[in-house]
Structures are given as C-alpha cells and as structure tokens.
Coordinates of C-alpha atoms in Angstrom, one line a residue:
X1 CA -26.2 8.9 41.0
X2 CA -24.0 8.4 38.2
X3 CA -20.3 9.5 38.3
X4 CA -18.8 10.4 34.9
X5 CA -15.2 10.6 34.8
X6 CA -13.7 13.6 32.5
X7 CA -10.0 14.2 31.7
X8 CA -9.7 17.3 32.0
X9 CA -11.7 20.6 32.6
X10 CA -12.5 21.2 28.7
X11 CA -13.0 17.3 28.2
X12 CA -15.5 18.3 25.3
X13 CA -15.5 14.3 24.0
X14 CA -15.4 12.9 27.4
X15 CA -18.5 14.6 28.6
X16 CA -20.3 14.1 24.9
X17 CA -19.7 10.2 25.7
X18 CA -20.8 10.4 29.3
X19 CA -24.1 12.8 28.7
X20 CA -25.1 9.7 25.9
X21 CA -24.8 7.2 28.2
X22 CA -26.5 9.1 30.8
X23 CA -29.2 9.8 28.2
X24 CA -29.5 6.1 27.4
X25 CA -29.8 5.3 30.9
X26 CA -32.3 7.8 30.7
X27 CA -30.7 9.6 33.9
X28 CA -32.4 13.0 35.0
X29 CA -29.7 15.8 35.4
X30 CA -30.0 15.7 39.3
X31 CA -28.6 12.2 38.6
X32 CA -25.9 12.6 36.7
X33 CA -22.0 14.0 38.3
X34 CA -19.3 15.0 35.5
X35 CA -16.3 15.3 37.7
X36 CA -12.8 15.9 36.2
X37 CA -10.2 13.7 37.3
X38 CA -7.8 14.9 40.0
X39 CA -9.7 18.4 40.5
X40 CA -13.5 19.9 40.5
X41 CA -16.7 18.0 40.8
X42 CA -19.5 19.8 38.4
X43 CA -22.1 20.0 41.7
X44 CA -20.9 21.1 45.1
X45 CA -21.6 19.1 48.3
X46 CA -22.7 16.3 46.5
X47 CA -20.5 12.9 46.7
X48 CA -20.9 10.5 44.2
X49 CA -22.6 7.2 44.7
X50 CA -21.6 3.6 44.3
X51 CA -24.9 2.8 41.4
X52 CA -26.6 5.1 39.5
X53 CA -30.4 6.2 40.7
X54 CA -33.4 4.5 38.8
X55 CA -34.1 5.8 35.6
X56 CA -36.8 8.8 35.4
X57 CA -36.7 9.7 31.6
X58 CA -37.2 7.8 28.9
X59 CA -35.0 8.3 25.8
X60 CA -33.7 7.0 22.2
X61 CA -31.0 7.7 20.6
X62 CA -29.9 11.6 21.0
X63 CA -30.5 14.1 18.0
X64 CA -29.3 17.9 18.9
X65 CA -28.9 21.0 16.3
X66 CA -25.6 22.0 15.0
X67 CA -25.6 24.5 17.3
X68 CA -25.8 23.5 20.3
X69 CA -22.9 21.2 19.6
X70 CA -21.2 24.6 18.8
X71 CA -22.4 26.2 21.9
X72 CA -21.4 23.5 23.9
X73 CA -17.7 23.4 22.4
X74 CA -17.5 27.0 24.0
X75 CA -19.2 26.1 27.5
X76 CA -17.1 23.1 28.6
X77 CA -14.0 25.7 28.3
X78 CA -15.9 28.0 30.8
X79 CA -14.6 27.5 34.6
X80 CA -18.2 27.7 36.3
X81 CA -18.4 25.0 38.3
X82 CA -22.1 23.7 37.2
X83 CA -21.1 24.0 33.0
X84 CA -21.7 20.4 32.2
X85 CA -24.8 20.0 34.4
X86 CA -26.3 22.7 32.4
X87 CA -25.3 21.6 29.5
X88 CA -26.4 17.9 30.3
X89 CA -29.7 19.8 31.2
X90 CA -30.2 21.2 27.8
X91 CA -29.6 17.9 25.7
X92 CA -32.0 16.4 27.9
X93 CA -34.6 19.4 27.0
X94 CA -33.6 19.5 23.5
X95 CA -35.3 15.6 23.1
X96 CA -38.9 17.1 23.3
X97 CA -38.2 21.0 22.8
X98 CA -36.9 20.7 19.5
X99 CA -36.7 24.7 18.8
X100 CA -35.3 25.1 22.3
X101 CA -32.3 27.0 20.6
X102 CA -34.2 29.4 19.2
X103 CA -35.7 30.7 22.2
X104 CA -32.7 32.8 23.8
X105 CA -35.0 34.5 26.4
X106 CA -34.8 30.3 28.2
X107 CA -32.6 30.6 31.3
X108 CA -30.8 27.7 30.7
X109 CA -30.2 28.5 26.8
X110 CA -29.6 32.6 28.0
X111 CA -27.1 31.1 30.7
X112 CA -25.5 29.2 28.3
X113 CA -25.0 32.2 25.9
X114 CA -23.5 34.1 28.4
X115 CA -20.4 31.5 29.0
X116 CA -19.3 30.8 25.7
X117 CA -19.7 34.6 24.8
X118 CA -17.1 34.7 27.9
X119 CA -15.2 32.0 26.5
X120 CA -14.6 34.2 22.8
X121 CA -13.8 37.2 24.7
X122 CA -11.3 35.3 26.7
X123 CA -10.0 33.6 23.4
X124 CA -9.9 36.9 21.7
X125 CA -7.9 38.4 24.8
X126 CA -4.9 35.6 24.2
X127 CA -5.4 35.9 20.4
X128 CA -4.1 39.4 21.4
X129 CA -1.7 39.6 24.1
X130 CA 0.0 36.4 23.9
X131 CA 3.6 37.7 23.4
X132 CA 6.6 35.4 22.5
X133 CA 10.2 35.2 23.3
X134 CA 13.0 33.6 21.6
X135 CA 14.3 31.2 23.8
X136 CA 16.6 29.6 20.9
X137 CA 17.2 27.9 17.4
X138 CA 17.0 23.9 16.0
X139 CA 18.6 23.1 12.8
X140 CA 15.9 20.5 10.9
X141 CA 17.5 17.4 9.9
X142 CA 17.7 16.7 6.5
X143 CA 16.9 20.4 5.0
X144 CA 19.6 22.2 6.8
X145 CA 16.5 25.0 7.8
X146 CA 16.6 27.0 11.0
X147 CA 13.5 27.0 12.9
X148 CA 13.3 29.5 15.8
X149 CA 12.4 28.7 19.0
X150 CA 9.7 30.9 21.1
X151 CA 7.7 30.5 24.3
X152 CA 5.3 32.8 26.0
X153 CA 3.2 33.1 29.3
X154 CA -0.2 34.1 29.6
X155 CA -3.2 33.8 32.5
X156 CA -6.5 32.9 30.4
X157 CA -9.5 33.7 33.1
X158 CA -11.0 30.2 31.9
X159 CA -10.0 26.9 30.3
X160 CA -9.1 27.9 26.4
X161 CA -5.9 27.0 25.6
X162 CA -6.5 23.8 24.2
X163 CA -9.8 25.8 22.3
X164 CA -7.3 28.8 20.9
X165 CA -4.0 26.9 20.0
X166 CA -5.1 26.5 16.6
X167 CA -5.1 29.6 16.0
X168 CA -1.4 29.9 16.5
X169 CA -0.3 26.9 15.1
X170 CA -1.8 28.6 11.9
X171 CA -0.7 31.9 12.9
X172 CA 2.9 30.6 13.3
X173 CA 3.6 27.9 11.8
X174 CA 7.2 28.5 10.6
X175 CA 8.7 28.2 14.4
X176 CA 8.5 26.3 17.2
X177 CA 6.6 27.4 19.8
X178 CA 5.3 27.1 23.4
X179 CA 2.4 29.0 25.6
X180 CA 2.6 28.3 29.1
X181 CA -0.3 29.0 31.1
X182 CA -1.6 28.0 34.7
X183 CA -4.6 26.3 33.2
X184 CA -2.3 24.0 30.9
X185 CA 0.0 24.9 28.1
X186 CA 0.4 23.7 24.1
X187 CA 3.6 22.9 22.1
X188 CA 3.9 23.3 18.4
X189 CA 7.2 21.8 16.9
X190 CA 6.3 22.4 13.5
X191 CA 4.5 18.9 12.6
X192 CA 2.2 18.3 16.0
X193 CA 0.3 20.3 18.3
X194 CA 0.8 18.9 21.9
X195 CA -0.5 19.8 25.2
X196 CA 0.7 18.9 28.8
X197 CA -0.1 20.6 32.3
X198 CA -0.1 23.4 33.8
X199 CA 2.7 25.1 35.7
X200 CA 3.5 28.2 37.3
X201 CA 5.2 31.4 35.9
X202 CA 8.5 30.4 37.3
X203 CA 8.5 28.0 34.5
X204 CA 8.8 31.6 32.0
X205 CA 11.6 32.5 30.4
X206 CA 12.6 36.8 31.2
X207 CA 12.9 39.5 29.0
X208 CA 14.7 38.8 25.9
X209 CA 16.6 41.6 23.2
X210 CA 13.3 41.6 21.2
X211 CA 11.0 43.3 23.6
X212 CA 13.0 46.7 22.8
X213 CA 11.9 46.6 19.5
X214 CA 8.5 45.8 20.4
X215 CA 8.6 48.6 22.9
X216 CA 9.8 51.1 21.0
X217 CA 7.5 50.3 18.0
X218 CA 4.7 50.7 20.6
X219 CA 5.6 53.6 21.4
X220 CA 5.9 55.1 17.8
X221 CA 2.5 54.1 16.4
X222 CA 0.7 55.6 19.6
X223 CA -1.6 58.4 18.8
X224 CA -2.1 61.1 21.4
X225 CA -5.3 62.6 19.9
X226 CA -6.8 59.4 19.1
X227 CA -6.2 58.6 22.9
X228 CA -9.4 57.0 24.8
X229 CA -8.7 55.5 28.1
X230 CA -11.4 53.9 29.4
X231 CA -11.9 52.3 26.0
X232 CA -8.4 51.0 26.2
X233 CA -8.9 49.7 29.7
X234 CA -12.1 48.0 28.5
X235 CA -10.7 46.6 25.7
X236 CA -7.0 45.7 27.6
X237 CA -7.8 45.2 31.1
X238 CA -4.7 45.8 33.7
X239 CA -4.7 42.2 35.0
X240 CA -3.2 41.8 31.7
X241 CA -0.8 44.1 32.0
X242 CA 2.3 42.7 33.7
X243 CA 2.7 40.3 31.1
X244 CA 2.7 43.0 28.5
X245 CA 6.4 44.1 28.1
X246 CA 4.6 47.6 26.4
X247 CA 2.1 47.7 29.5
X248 CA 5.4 49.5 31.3
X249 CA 5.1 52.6 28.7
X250 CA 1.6 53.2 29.2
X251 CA 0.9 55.6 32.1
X252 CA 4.2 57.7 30.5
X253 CA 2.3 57.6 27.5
X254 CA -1.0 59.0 28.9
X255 CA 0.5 61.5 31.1
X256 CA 2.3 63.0 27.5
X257 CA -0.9 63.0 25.1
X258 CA -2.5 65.9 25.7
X259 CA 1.4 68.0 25.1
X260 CA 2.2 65.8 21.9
X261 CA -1.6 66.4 20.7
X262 CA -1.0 70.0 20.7
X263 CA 2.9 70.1 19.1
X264 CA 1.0 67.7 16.2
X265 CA -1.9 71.0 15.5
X266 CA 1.0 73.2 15.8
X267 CA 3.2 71.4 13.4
X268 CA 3.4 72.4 10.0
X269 CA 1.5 69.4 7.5
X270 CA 3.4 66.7 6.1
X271 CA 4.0 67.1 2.5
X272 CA 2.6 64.2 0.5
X273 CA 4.6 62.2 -2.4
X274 CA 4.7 64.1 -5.1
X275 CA 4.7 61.0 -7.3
X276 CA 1.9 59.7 -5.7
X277 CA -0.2 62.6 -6.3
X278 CA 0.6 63.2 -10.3
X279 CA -0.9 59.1 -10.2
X280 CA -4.0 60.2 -8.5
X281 CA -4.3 63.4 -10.3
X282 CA -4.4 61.7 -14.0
X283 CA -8.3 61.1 -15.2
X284 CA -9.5 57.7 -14.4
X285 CA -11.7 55.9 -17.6
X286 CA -15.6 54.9 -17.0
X287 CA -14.7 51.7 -16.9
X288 CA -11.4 51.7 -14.8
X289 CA -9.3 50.1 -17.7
X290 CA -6.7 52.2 -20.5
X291 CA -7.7 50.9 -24.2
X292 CA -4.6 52.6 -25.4
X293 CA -1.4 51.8 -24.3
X294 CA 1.1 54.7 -23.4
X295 CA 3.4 56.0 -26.4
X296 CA 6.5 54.5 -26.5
X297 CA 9.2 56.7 -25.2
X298 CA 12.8 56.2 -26.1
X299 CA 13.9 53.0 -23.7
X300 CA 17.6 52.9 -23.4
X301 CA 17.7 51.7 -20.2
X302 CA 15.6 49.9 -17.0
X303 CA 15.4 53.3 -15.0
X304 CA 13.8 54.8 -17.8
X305 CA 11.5 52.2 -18.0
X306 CA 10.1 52.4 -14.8
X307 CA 9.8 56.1 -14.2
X308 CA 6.8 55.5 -16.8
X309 CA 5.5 52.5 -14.9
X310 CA 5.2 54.6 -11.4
X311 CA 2.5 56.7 -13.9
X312 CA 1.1 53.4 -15.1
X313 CA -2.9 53.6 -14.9
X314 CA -3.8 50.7 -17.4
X315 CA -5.9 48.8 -14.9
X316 CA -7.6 49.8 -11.2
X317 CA -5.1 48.1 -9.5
X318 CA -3.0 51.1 -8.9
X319 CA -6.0 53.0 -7.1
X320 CA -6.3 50.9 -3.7
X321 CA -2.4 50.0 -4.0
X322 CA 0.5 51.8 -1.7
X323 CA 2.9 52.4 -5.0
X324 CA 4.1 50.6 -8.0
X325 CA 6.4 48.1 -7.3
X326 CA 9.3 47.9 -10.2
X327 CA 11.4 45.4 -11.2
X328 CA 15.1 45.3 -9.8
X329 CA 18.4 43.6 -10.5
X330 CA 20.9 43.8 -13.5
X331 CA 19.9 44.9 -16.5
X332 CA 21.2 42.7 -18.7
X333 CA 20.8 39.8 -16.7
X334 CA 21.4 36.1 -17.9
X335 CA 18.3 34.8 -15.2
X336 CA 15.0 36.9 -15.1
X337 CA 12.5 35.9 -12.8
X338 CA 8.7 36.7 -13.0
X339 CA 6.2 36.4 -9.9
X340 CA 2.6 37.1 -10.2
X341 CA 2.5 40.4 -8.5
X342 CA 3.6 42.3 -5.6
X343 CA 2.8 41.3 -1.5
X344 CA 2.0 43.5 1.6
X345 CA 5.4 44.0 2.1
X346 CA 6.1 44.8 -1.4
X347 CA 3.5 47.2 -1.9
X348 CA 4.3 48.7 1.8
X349 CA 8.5 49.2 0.7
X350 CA 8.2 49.2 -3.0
X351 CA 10.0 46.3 -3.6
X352 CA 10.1 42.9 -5.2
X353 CA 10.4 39.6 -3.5
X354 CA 10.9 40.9 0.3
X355 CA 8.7 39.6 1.7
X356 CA 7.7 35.6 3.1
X357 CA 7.7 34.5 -0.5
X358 CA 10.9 35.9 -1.1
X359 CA 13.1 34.6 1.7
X360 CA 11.8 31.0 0.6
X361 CA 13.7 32.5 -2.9
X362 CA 16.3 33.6 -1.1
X363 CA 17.1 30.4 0.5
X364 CA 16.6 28.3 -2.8
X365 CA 19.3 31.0 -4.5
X366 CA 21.8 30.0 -1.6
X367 CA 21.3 26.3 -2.1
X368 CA 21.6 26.4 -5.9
X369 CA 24.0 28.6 -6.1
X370 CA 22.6 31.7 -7.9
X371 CA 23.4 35.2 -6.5
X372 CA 20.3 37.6 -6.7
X373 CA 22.2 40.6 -7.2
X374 CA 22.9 38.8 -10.8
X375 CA 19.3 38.4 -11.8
X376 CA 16.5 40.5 -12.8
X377 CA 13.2 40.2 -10.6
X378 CA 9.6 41.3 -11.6
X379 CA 6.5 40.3 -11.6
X380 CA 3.8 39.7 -14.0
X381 CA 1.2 42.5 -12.3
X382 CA 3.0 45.6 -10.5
X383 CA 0.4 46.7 -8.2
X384 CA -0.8 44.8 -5.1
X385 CA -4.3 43.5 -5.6
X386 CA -5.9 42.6 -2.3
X387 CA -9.4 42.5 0.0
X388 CA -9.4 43.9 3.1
X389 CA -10.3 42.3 6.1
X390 CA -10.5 44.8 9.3
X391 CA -6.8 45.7 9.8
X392 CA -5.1 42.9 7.1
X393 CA -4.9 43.1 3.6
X394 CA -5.9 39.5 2.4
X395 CA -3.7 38.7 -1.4
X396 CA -6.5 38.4 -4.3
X397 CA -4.7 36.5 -7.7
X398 CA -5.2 38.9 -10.2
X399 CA -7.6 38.4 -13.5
X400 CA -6.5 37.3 -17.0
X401 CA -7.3 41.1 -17.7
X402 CA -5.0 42.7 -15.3
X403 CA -2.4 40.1 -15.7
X404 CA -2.5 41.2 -19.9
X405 CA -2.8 44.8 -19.1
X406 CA 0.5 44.7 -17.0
X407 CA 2.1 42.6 -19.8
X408 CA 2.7 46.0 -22.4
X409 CA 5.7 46.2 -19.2
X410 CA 6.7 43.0 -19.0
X411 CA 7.7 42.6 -22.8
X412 CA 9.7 45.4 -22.8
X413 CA 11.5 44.5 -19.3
X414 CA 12.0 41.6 -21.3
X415 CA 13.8 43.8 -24.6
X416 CA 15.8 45.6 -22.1
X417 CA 17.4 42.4 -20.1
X418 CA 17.5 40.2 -22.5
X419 CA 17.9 36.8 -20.7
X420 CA 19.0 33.7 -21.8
X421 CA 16.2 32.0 -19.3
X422 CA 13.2 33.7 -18.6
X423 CA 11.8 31.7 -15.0
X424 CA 8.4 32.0 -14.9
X425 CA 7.0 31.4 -11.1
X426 CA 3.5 30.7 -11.2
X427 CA 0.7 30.3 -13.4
X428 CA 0.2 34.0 -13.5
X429 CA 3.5 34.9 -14.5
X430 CA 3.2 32.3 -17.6
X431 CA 0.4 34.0 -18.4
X432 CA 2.0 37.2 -18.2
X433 CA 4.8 36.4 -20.5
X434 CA 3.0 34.2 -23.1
X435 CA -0.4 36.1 -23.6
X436 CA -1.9 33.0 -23.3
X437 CA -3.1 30.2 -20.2
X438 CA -1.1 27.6 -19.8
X439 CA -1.4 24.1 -17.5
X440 CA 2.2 24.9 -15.0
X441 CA 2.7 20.5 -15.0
X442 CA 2.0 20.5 -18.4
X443 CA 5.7 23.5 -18.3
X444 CA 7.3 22.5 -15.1
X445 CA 10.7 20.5 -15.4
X446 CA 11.8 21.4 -18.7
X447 CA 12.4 24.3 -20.9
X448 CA 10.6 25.6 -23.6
X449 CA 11.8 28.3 -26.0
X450 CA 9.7 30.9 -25.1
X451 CA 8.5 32.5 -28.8
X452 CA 7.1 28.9 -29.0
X453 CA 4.2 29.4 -26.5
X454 CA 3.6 33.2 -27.2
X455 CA 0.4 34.3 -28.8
X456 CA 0.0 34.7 -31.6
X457 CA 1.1 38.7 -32.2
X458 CA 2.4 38.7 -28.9
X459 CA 5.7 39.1 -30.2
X460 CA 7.7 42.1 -29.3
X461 CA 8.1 44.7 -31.0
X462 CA 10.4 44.5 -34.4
X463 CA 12.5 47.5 -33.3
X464 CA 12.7 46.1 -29.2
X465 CA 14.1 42.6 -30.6
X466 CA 17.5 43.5 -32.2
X467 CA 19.1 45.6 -29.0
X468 CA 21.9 42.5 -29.1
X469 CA 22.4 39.6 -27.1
X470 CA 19.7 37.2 -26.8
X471 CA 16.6 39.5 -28.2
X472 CA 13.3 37.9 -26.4
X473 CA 12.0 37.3 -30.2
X474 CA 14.8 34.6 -30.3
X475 CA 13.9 30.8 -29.9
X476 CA 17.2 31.0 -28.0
X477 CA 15.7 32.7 -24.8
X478 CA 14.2 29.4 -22.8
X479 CA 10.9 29.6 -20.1
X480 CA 11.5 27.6 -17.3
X481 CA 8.3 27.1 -15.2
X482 CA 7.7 25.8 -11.1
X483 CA 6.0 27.0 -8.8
X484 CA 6.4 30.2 -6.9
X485 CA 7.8 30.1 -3.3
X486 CA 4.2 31.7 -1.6
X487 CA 2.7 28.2 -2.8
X488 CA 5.0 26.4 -0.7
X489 CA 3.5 28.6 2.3
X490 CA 0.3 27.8 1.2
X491 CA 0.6 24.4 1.2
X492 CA -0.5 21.9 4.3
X493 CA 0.7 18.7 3.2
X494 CA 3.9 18.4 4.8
X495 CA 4.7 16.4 1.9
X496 CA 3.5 18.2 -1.1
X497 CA 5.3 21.2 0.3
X498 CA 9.1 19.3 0.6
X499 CA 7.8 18.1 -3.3
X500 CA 7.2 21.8 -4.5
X501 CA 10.3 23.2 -2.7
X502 CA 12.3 20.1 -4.7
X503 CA 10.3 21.4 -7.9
X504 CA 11.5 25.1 -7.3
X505 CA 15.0 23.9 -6.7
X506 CA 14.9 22.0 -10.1
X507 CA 13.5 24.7 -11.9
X508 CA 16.5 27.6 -10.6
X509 CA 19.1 24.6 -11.3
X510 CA 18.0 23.9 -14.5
X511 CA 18.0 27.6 -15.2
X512 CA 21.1 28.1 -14.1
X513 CA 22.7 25.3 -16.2
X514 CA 21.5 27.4 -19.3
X515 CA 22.6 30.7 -18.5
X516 CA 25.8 29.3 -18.1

C-alpha cells in the first residue's frame, strides 16, 4: 500500500500530487492511504505499509473535467473520514468513464455531491455569522492611516476556513483581521492572507462596546408578523447561537411577536413623504427621458435650485432611486467638486460624499489642507443608478445620456457658485461639465480653463454668466481632473492604488494653490 502524506485536512494540492503519482503507479484505490500529517488516516483500521502493492491498473497521463476539479475543491474540505479515497476513486473511474460527471444518480459521483453541497452550506453559515470585535488600532507606516484591528471566533462543522477566507479578505479589506476557529484560523493584515492552527476559544477576545449597537439594531429591524420560527432555526441553527452576541435577544423576541404584531394593525399608517409622492405622481414619457428641459425659474440662490431638482424627472434614474441627492457646501465657494453620482449611502441619507468614497475625500482634505465646509460638492448625475443583487444594490456608471441629462443642473450649480477651480473627479464628472468625452490622463495634473473643453453651445446661459465673481463662461474658472476616491477602493494593485491616492492629493493641491 502506498502512504501519501497530506499537510493538512483540506491539502487540496497535496492530495492532487499524491492521487497522480498513485495513478502513474497505476495503484487501485484499495492501495492507496492519504493520511494527514499529525492527525486522521483517510481509511480506518488500516496501517500503512513499508512498499506500495503491485500495480493493478494501467494508466497515462490523467485528463479529468473542470468539474470534477471543482467538486473536488469542495470535498477535501469535508471532515468524512473516507473523502480522498472517494475522490481518488473517481479520477481513477473518470480514465475510462469519460461522461462519469454527468451521471449524478452514480453513488460515488451522488456521494460526492452530497459533501461539497455540505461544504457551501457550511461556507455560507460563516459567510453569515462570523461576527468581529475590535480588539485595537495600528498606525501604517509611511501614510500616517489607521487600520482597525478585529478578530472573531466561529466553529465551522467541517474544514473551510482556508476555502472561505477570501471571502473576507475581499469583504474587508480595509482592517486587519483574524477568525479563530478550532479547525485553524486566517490572518489578514491588509497585504497577505495567512493561516496558522487551530486553538481553543480561550484564545477569543469578550464582548466589546460594539455588540450594543449590533444588538440593538437587531432588535429594531425584527419583524413580528414576518416571524417564522422553524424557518429561522433551519436557516440559523442554535449550535450557532452562543457565538451570536444577538442570539441572547431571541426567545424575548419570539415571546413579544404575536403583542407587537397586533399594536402594528392597530396603529394608525405611516404617512409617506410628501415630496416623494408629487415625484411619483408627475406623468412619466414613453420613452423614460424629458426632451424639454424645465423652465427656468428665477435662481437667486442654491436652495432654490434644488427644490426644483427634488422634482427633476429628465431621465429614469429617479424611479428605482431612494431621493435626489443635492449638492451641498458654500454657495459661493472658491473649490467645487464634481463626482459621477450618488452611492448607497447617498441615496439612503440624501447626501453627497458620505459614504466609502467620501472618507477617502475626507482624509485627502485633512492632509492638503482644504476644509469641506468651504467647498461646494456635487455630482455629475443626482440619482443613484444601480442593479440589484438579492439584498445589495450593486453601483452601475451611468450612460453619456443620463450624465448630459443631469448636466441642465450642473451648469447652473455652476452660475450660482461660481468657482475659481472647478475639480472634476472622474471621467463622468468631465463629461458632465464639458458636454463632451474626454481621456482623464490626457486632464489629470494640470489645469485647463474650463470654457476651453466645453462643447461647442455648451456655454451657459448669457444671463447665468454675469452674476459677478468668476462667471463659469470666464477662461478664468480652471478644471482640474484625478481620479475620484471610489477608484482608489477599486483598485487591487497595492501600488496603483498609493499612485492614484498621490494623483488625488496633487489634483486638491494644485486646486487649492489657485483658489488662493
């Protein structure tokens, strides 16, 4: 028999390299032991020998379908003892049984199945109850940023904690992290995803200031008459419960539905935003855009300004969105900034730059120097354009037509502030101001005088331009272009991310020097 030696209990590699040379050797399954170093042999009761048995099967070199190597990736994570037999077993068939995969009524391929479906349930369990607490801070070195520290416990029913970190190294990539578990735990540190062994929940850290909040936001989204408890058990099982700091509110919660289900029938309705509702009330065109732009009403100031936008119905945007988000700032600003449209936070609170995108502003504001409370920020589209995705709202970049829809707004934001430096963040946002597409490198590190790279008629309006100050007609008002602070989210490249946060910083500095 041949001993195969595996690193660990979801060595996925190891036993791909073992199962070849066992196929070379052309080693029946009965003659083949993956056993993982310092724990569990693959087959009970049977002790490795010294020299592997004579070869009974014939063999070249091993061609499997992309999904089995898929299937497999899910089965080595499983804790059933026989896994990589039966997985050996099935490359072996798969050699003359070429549509083996196809045939899910096989034992061996049904078998299979039925692991790595309990491997994604047990994935999708710590997707969703891993819960974090803050243990600390670190300062970087070198860029001055905090990055908070977190770690968390959890008791996966099988091997997956190697298979599931990715998730939350993409999930959370902005803080350090830990997930300690009794089957092994990873470490994210904000460049590498480590892994080291297991320990016990001593190892934990208690309760921290946090789990309040969490509680009591728990408790506010709960819906007695939506209430199903066996489905909630089914889908939350009580052996994760003591690991859940809202798992404590539960049973109070169950006990109260059926007396907060009947106050809610009893309770008068909720009256809905009567804003809102004049938006929804006003007649849609066939083809979901307005041709005709509203009249011009007297504009004396900002507040004016957006009233009408709340009504604004030029494009569909406004139909799936939460609310118009407005500009906000000083009116007569010497910076204006211009983003390409609203987030999930935006849209949720109705206002601009709040959310991810906009503490990355934030910060570059404090390091050049430039208070916010002294600049007007918009953006080039004021509705949220997204795509749903079960329970998210995924961001969509808007088209060239709602981008020059929403720009009828954006020229007269611009007559009413009246910058010296308009800073256009984004693509979209150049496009908003200029009427026209422009390359951002071809922009980016210098300024332009902003009539220079309008379309042509894109001017304002004759009687919008001569308010005083810097009128937006005037070669005098300079575009500065970078890039806006969601694409330094975006980006992977730990590199090209430090280069775009150095571009944004040269864009506000050069901006500021300007304004001055």
């Amino acid at each position: 028999m041949l001993t195969l030696p595996l690193q660990s209990p979801d060595d996925f590699e190891g036993w791909r390299a073992g199962a070849k040379q066992a196929l070379a050797q052309g080693l029946s399954s009965a003659d083949v032991l993956f056993q993982v170093d310092g724990g569990e042999d693959d087959l009970f009761g049977e002790p490795p020998a010294a020299t592997p048995s004579t070869p009974t099967v014939a063999t070249t070199t091993p061609t499997v379908p992309k999904a089995f190597i898929d299937l497999a990736r899910n089965v080595v994570c499983h804790s059933d003892s026989e896994r990589f037999a039966l997985l050996y077993r099935l490359l072996l068939r798969l050699q003359s049984e070429r549509s083996l995969m196809a045939q899910p009524s096989d034992p061996d391929v049904w078998r299979a199945s039925r692991l790595a479906k309990e491997i994604r349930r047990d994935a999708h369990k710590m997707k969703a109850f891993v819960r974090f607490r803050k243990t600390g801070e670190t300062v970087e070195f070198g860029t001055g940023s905090t990055r908070e520290q977190f770690v968390a416990w959890f008791e996966p029913t099988h091997n997956i904690v190697r298979h599931t970190s990715g998730f939350f190294m993409r999930r959370f990539t902005g803080m350090d992290w830990s997930i300690l578990t009794p089957r092994g735990c990873a470490h994210w540190d904000g460049k590498a995803l480590t892994f080291s062994p297991a320990v016990d929940k001593s190892q934990a850290p208690a309760d921290d200031a946090l789990e309040d909040y969490w509680r009591t936001y728990y408790a506010s989204i709960f819906n007695p008459a939506r209430l199903k408890t066996q489905a909630m058990q089914s889908e939350m099982p009580k052996k994760y419960w003591k690991n859940l700091p809202e798992a404590a509110l539960i049973p109070d919660l169950i006990k109260s539905a059926r007396e907060r289900e009947n106050m809610m029938v009893e309770s008068e309705p909720t009256a809905p935003n009567p804003a809102l509702m004049r938006n929804r009330e006003m007649p849609v065109p066939t083809d979901g855009f307005i041709h005709e732009l509203p009249p011009q009403a007297p504009l004396n100031d900002l507040g004016s300004l957006n009233d009408m936008l709340k009504n604004c119905r030029a494009c569909p945007l406004w139909q799936p969105a939460t609310q118009t988000v407005c500009g906000a700032g000083t009116q007569r600003a010497s910076i204006m900034l211009v983003g390409e449209q609203p987030g999930d936070n935006e849209d949720l609170q109705g206002q601009a730059f709040i959310g991810p995108a906009g503490k990355i502003l934030e910060a570059a504001f404090e390091e050049v120097g430039i208070d916010r409370a002294d600049t007007w920020l918009t953006n080039a589209v004021k509705h949220f354009k997204f795509e749903p995705r079960g329970k998210r709202r995924i961001h969509q970049n808007p088209s060239v037509g709602e981008i020059d829809h929403c720009s009828w707004w954006l020229q007269r934001e611009l007559a009413l502030v009246q910058p010296r430096v308009v800073v256009a963040l984004g693509a979209s946002a150049v496009r908003g101001l200029t009427g026209k597409t422009h390359k951002l490198g071809d922009l980016r590190g210098n300024a332009t005088p902003l009539a220079s790279l309008m379309k042509k008629g894109r001017e304002l309006p004759l009687e919008l331009s001569g308010l005083g100050g810097n009128g937006a007609n005037d070669t005098g008002v300079q575009l500065v272009a970078t890039y806006h602070p969601s694409y330094i989210l975006r980006v992977p490249n730990e590199q090209a991310r430090a280069d775009a946060r150095t571009a944004l910083l040269d864009g506000l500095r050069l901006a500021k020097e300007l304004a001055a």
